mmCIF file of C-alpha atoms in Angstrom:
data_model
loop_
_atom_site.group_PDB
_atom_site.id
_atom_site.type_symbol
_atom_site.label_atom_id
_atom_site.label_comp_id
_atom_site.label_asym_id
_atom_site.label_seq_id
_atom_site.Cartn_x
_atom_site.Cartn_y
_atom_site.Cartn_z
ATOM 1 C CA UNK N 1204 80.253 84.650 -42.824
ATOM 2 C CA UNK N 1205 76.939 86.073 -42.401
ATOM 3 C CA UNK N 1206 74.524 84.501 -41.000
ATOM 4 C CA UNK N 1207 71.333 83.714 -43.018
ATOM 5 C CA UNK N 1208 67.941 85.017 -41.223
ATOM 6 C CA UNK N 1209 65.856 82.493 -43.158
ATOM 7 C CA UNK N 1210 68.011 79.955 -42.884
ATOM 8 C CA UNK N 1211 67.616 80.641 -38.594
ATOM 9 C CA UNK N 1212 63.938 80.945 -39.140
ATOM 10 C CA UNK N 1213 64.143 77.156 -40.354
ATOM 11 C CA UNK N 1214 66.233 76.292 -37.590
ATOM 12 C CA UNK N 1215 64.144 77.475 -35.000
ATOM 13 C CA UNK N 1216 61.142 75.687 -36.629
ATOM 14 C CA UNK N 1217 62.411 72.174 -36.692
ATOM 15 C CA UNK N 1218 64.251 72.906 -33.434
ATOM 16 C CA UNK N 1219 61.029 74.035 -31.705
ATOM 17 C CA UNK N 1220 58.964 70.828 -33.746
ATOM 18 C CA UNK N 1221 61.746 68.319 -33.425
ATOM 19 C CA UNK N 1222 60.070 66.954 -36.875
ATOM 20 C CA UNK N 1223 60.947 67.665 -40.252
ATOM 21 C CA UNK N 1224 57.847 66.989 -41.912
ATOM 22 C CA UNK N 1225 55.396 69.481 -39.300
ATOM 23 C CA UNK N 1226 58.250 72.201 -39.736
ATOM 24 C CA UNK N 1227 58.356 72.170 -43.508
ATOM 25 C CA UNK N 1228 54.215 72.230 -43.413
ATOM 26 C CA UNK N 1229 54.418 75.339 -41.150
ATOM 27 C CA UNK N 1230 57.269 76.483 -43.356
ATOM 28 C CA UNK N 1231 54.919 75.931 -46.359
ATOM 29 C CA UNK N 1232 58.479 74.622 -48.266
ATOM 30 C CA UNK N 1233 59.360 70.671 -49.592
ATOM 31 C CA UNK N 1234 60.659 69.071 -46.982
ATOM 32 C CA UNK N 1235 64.012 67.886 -48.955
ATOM 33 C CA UNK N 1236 64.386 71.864 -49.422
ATOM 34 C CA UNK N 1237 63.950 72.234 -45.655
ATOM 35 C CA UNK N 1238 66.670 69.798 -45.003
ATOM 36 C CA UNK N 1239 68.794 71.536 -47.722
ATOM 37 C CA UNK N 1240 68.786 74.739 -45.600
ATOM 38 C CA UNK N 1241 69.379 73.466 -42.504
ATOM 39 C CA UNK N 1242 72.735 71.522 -43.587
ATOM 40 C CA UNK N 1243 73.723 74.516 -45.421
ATOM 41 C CA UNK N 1244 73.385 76.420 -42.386
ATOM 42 C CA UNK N 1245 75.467 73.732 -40.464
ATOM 43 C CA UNK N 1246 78.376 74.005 -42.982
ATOM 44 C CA UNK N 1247 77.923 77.717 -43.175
ATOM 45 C CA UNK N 1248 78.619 77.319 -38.875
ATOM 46 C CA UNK N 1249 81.105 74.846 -39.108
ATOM 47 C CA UNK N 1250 78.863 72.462 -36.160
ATOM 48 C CA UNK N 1251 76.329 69.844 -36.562
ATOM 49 C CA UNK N 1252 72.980 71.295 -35.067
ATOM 50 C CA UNK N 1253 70.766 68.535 -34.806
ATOM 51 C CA UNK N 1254 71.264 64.821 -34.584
ATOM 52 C CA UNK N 1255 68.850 62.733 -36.794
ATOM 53 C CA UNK N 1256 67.454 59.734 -37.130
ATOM 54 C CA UNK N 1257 64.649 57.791 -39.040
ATOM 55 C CA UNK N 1258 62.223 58.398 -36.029
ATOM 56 C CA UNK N 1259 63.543 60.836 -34.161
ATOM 57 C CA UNK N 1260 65.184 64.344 -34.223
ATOM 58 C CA UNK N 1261 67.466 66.081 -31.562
ATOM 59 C CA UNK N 1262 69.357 69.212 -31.012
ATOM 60 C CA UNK N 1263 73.084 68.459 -30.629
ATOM 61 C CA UNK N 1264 74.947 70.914 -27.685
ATOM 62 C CA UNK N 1265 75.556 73.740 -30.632
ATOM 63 C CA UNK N 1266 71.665 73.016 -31.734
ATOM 64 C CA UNK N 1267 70.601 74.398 -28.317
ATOM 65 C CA UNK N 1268 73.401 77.210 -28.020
ATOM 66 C CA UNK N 1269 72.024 78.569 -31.266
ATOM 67 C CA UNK N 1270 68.408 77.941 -30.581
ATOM 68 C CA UNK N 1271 69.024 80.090 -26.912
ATOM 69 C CA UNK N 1272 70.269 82.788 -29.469
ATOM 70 C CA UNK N 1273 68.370 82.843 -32.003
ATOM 71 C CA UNK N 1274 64.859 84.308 -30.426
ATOM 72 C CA UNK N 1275 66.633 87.248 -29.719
ATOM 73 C CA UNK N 1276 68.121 87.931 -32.693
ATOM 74 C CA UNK N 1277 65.213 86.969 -35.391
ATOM 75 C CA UNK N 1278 63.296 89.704 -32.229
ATOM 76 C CA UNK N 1279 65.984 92.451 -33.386
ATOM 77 C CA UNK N 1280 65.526 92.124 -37.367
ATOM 78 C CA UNK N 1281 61.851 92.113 -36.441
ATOM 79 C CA UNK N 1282 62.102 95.279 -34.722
ATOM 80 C CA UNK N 1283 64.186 96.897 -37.191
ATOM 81 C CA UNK N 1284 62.106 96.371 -39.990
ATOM 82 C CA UNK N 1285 58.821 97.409 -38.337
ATOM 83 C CA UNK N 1286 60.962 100.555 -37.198
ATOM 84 C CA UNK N 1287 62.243 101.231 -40.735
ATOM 85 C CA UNK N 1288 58.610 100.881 -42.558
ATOM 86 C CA UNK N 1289 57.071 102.964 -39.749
ATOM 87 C CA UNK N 1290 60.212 105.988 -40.873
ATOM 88 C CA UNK N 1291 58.787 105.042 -44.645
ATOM 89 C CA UNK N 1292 55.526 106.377 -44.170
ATOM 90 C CA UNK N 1293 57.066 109.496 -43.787
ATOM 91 C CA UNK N 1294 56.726 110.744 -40.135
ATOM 92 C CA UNK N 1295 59.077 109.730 -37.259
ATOM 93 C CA UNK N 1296 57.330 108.450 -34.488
ATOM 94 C CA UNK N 1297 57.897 107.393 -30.946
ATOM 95 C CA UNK N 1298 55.899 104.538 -29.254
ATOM 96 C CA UNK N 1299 56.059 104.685 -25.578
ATOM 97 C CA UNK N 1300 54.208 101.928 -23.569
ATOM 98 C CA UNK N 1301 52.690 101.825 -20.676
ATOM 99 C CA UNK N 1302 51.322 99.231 -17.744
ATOM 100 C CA UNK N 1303 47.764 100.139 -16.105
ATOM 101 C CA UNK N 1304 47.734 102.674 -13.653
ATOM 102 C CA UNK N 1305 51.214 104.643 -14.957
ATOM 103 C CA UNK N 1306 50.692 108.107 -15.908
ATOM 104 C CA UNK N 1307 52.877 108.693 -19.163
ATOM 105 C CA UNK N 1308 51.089 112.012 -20.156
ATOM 106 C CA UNK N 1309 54.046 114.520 -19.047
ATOM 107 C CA UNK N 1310 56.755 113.216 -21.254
ATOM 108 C CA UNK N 1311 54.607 112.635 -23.962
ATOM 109 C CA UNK N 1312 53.276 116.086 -23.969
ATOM 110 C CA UNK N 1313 57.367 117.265 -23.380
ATOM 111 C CA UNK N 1314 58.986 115.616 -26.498
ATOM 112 C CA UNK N 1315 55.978 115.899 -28.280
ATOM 113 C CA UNK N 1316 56.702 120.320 -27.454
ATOM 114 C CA UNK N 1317 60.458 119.682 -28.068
ATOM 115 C CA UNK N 1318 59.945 117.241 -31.855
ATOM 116 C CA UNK N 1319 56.639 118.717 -33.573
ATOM 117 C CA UNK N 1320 57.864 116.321 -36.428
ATOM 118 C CA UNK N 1321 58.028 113.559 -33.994
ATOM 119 C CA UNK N 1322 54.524 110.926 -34.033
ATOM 120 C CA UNK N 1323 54.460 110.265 -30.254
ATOM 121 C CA UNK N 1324 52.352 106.854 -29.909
ATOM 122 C CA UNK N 1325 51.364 105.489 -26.935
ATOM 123 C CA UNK N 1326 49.742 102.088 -26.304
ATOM 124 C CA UNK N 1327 48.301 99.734 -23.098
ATOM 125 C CA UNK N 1328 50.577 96.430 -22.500
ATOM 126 C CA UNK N 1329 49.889 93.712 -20.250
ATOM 127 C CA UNK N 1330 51.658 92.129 -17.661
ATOM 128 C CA UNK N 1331 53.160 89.164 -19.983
ATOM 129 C CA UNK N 1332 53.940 90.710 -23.304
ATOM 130 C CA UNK N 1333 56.380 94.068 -21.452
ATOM 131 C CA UNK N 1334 59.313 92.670 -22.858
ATOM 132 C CA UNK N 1335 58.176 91.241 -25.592
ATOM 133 C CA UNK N 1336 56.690 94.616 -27.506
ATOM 134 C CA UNK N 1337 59.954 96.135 -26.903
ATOM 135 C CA UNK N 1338 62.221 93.291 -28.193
ATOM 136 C CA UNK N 1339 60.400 92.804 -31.130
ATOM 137 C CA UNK N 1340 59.916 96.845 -31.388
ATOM 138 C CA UNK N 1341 56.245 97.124 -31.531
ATOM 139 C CA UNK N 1342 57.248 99.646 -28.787
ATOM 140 C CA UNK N 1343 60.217 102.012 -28.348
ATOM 141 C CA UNK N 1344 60.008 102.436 -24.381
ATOM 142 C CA UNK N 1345 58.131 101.102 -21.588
ATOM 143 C CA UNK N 1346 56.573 101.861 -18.659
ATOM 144 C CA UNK N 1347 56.901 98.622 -16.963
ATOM 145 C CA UNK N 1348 56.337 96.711 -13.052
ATOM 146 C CA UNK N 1349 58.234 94.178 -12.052
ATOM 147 C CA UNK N 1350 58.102 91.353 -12.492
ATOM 148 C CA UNK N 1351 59.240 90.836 -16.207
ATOM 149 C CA UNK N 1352 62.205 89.230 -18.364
ATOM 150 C CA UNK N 1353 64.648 91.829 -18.678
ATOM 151 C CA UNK N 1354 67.191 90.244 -20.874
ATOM 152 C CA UNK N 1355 68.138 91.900 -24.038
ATOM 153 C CA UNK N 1356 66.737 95.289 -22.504
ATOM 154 C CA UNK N 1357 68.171 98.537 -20.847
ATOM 155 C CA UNK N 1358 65.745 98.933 -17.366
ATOM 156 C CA UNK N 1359 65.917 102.133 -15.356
ATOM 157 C CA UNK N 1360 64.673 101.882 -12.431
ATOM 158 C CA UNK N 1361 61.917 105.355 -11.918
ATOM 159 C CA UNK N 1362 60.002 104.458 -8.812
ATOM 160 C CA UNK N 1363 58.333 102.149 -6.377
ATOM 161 C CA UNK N 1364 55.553 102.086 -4.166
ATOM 162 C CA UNK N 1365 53.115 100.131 -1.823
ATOM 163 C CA UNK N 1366 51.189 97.771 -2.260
ATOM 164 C CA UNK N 1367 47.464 96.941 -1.401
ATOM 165 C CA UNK N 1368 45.255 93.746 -1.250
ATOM 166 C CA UNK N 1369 41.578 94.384 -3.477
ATOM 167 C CA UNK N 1370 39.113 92.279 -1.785
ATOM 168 C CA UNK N 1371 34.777 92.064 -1.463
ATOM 169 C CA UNK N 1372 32.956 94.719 0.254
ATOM 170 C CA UNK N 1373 31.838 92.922 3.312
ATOM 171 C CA UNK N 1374 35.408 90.518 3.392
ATOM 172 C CA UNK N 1375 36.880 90.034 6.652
ATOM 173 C CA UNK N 1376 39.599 92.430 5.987
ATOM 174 C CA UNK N 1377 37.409 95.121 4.054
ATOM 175 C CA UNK N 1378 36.811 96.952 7.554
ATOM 176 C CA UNK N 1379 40.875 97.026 8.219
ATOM 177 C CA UNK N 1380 43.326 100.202 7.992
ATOM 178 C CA UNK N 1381 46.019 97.994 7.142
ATOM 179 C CA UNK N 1382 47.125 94.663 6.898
ATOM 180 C CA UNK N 1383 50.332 92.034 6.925
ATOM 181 C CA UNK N 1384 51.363 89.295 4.619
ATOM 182 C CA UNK N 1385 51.020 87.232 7.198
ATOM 183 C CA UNK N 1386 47.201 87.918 7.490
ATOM 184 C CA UNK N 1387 47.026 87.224 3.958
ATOM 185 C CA UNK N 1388 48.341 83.308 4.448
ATOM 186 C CA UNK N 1389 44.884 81.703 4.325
ATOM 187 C CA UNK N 1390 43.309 83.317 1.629
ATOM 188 C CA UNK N 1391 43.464 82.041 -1.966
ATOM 189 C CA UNK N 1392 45.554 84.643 -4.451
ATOM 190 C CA UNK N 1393 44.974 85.230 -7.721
ATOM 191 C CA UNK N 1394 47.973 85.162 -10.542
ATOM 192 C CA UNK N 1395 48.277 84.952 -14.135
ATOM 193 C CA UNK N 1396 50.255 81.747 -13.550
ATOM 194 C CA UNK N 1397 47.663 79.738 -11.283
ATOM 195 C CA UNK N 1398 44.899 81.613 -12.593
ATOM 196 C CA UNK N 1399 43.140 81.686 -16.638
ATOM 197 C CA UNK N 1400 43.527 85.903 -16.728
ATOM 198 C CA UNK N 1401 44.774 88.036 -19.051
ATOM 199 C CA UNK N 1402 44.690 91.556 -17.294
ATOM 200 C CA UNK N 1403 44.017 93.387 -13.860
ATOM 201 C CA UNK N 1404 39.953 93.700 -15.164
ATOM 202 C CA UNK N 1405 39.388 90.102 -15.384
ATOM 203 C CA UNK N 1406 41.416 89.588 -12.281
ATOM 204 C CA UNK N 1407 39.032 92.505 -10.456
ATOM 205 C CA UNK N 1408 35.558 90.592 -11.903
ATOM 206 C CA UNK N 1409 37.116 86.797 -9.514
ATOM 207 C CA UNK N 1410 37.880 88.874 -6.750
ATOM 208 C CA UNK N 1411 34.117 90.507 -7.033
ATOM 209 C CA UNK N 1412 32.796 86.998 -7.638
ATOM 210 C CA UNK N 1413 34.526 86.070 -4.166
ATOM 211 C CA UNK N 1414 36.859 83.307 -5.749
ATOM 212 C CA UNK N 1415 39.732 84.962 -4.014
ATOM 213 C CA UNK N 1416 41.719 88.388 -3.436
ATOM 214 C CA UNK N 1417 44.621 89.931 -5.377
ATOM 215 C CA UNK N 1418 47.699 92.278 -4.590
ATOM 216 C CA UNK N 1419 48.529 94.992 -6.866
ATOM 217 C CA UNK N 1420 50.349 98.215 -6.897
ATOM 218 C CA UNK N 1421 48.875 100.909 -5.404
ATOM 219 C CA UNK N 1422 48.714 103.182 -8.487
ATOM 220 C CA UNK N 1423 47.290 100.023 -10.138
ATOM 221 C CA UNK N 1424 43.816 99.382 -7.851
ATOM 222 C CA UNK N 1425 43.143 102.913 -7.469
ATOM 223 C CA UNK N 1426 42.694 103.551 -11.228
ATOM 224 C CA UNK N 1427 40.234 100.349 -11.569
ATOM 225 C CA UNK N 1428 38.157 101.938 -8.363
ATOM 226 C CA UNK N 1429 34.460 99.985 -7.870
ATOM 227 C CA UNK N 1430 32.063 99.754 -5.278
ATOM 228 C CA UNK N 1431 32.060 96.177 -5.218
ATOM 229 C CA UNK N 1432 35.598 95.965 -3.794
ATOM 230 C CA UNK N 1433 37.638 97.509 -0.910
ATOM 231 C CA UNK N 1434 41.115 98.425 -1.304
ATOM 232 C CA UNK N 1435 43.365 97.679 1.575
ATOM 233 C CA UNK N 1436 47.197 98.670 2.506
ATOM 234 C CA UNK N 1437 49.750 96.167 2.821
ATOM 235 C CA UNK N 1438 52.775 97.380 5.112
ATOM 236 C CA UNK N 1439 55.146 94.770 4.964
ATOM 237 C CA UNK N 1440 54.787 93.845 1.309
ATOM 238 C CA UNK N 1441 57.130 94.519 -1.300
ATOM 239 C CA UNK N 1442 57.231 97.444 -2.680
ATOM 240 C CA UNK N 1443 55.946 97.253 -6.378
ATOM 241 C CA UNK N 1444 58.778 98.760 -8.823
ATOM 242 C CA UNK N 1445 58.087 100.847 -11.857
ATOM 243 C CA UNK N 1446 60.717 100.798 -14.656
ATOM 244 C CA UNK N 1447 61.636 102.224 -17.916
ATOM 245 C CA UNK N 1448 62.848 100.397 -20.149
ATOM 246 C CA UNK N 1449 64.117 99.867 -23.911
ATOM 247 C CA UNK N 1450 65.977 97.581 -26.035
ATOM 248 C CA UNK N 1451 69.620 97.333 -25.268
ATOM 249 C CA UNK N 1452 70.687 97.404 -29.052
ATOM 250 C CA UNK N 1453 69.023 100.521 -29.430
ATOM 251 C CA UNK N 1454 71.408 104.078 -29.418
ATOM 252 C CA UNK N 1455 68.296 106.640 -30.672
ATOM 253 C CA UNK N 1456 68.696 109.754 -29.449
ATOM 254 C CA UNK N 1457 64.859 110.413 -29.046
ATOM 255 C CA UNK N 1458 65.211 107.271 -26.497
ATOM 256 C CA UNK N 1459 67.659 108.957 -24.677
ATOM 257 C CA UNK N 1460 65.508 112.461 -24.553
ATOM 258 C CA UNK N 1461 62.566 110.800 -23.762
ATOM 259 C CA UNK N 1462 64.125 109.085 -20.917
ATOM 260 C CA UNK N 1463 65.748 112.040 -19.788
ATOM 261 C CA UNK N 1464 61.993 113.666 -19.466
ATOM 262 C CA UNK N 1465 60.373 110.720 -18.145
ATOM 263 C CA UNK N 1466 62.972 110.745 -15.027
ATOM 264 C CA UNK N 1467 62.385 114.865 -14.761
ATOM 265 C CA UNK N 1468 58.561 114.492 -14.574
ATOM 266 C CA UNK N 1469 58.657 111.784 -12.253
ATOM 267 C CA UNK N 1470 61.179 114.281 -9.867
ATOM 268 C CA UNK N 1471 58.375 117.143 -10.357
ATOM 269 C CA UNK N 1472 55.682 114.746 -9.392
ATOM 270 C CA UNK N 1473 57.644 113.869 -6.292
ATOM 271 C CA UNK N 1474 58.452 117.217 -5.074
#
């Protein structure tokens, strides 16, 4: 038995909705059709998915073993069809992606030497959509920093450094050759999670407008360098790790060659 992509796609709706009637709107389908499809697909699975009532809908113990699945496989046929109409235009191509601050230039410009039929892409990310571009294969390798989901992917770890704590010019630390996480208790941090920001700019512009300090990789501050903020060392923080990274279902050889030269350059820019 094979199992049915738009039939999933239904699943996940109601599943994610817990209402028939909002899913099939979504859906844009009747909502007896909608119900059609999902009972199919519980026949075709041979388990009830979702328990049902007049008022109410829940997912049964299979319901939620297939809904934990499903994102990452509806993700793979995603991938593989952007990956298949990018072929169709009639160049292969490479996307490599990249966090702020990561130099990606001398494995680009290697495969690029070694494929002159190969389109080498590359593209920005930000901190909460890393594994996300490559699962649904808007990208074909990152550059990525811990923190970040890694399920589904292949990660290779390529370096890590130090960090450093961006604060004000004229902050009580600004003056200081180094500092300790421990001098850092009092002051108020700024995260994506207890903060509204979307990248390291807008986190930059509330550490210039004094509504707190941030800690970033090394490589990361020193490529948004301004006047209006002092970049200090932090010697006991964790180091910050830098990663490649690609889907785990993937076996193409350009992958494989472009992590090959990605680890090499990263050796010559060490030695």
């Amino acid at each position: 038995m094979d199992l049915d992509l738009r039939k999933l796609r239904y699943f996940v709706t109601v599943a994610e909705l817990m209402h028939f009637g909002r899913a099939a709107e979504r859906l844009r389908v009747a909502q007896p059709a909608l119900s059609r499809q999902i009972r199919a697909l519980e026949e075709e699975l041979g388990a009830a998915l979702l328990v049902r009532t007049t008022r109410s809908v829940a997912l049964t113990p299979a319901g939620r073993q297939l809904l934990d699945d499903a994102g990452a496989l509806l993700a793979a046929a995603q991938a593989a069809q952007r990956r298949v109409r990018r072929v169709a235009r009639g160049r292969r191509a490479l996307v490599v992606g990249f966090m702020p601050g990561l130099v990606v230039t001398p494995a680009v410009r290697a495969l690029a030497a070694a494929h002159p039929d190969v389109h080498v892409e590359v593209r920005r990310i930000g901190w909460d959509e890393q594994a996300a571009l490559l699962l649904d294969g808007q990208i074909d390798v990152g550059y990525l920093r811990r923190p970040f989901p890694d399920a589904g992917l292949s990660v290779l770890l390529l370096a890590s450094e130090g960090r450093v704590v961006v604060v004000p010019e004229g902050h009580r630390l600004a003056a200081r050759g180094a500092v300790t996480m421990a001098e850092l208790a009092g002051e108020t941090m700024i995260h994506h999670d207890t903060h509204p920001v979307r990248n390291v700019e807008e986190k930059l512009e509330l550490v210039a407008a004094g509504q707190g300090v941030v800690l970033l990789p090394a490589t990361t501050a020193s490529f948004y360098q301004r006047p209006d903020l002092v970049r200090v060392p932090v010697a006991d923080a964790p180091p910050a790790e830098v990663c490649l990274a690609h889907d785990a279902t993937r076996r193409s050889p350009l992958i494989g060659e472009f992590l090959r030269l990605a680890v090499a350059a990263q050796a010559h820019r060490r030695a």
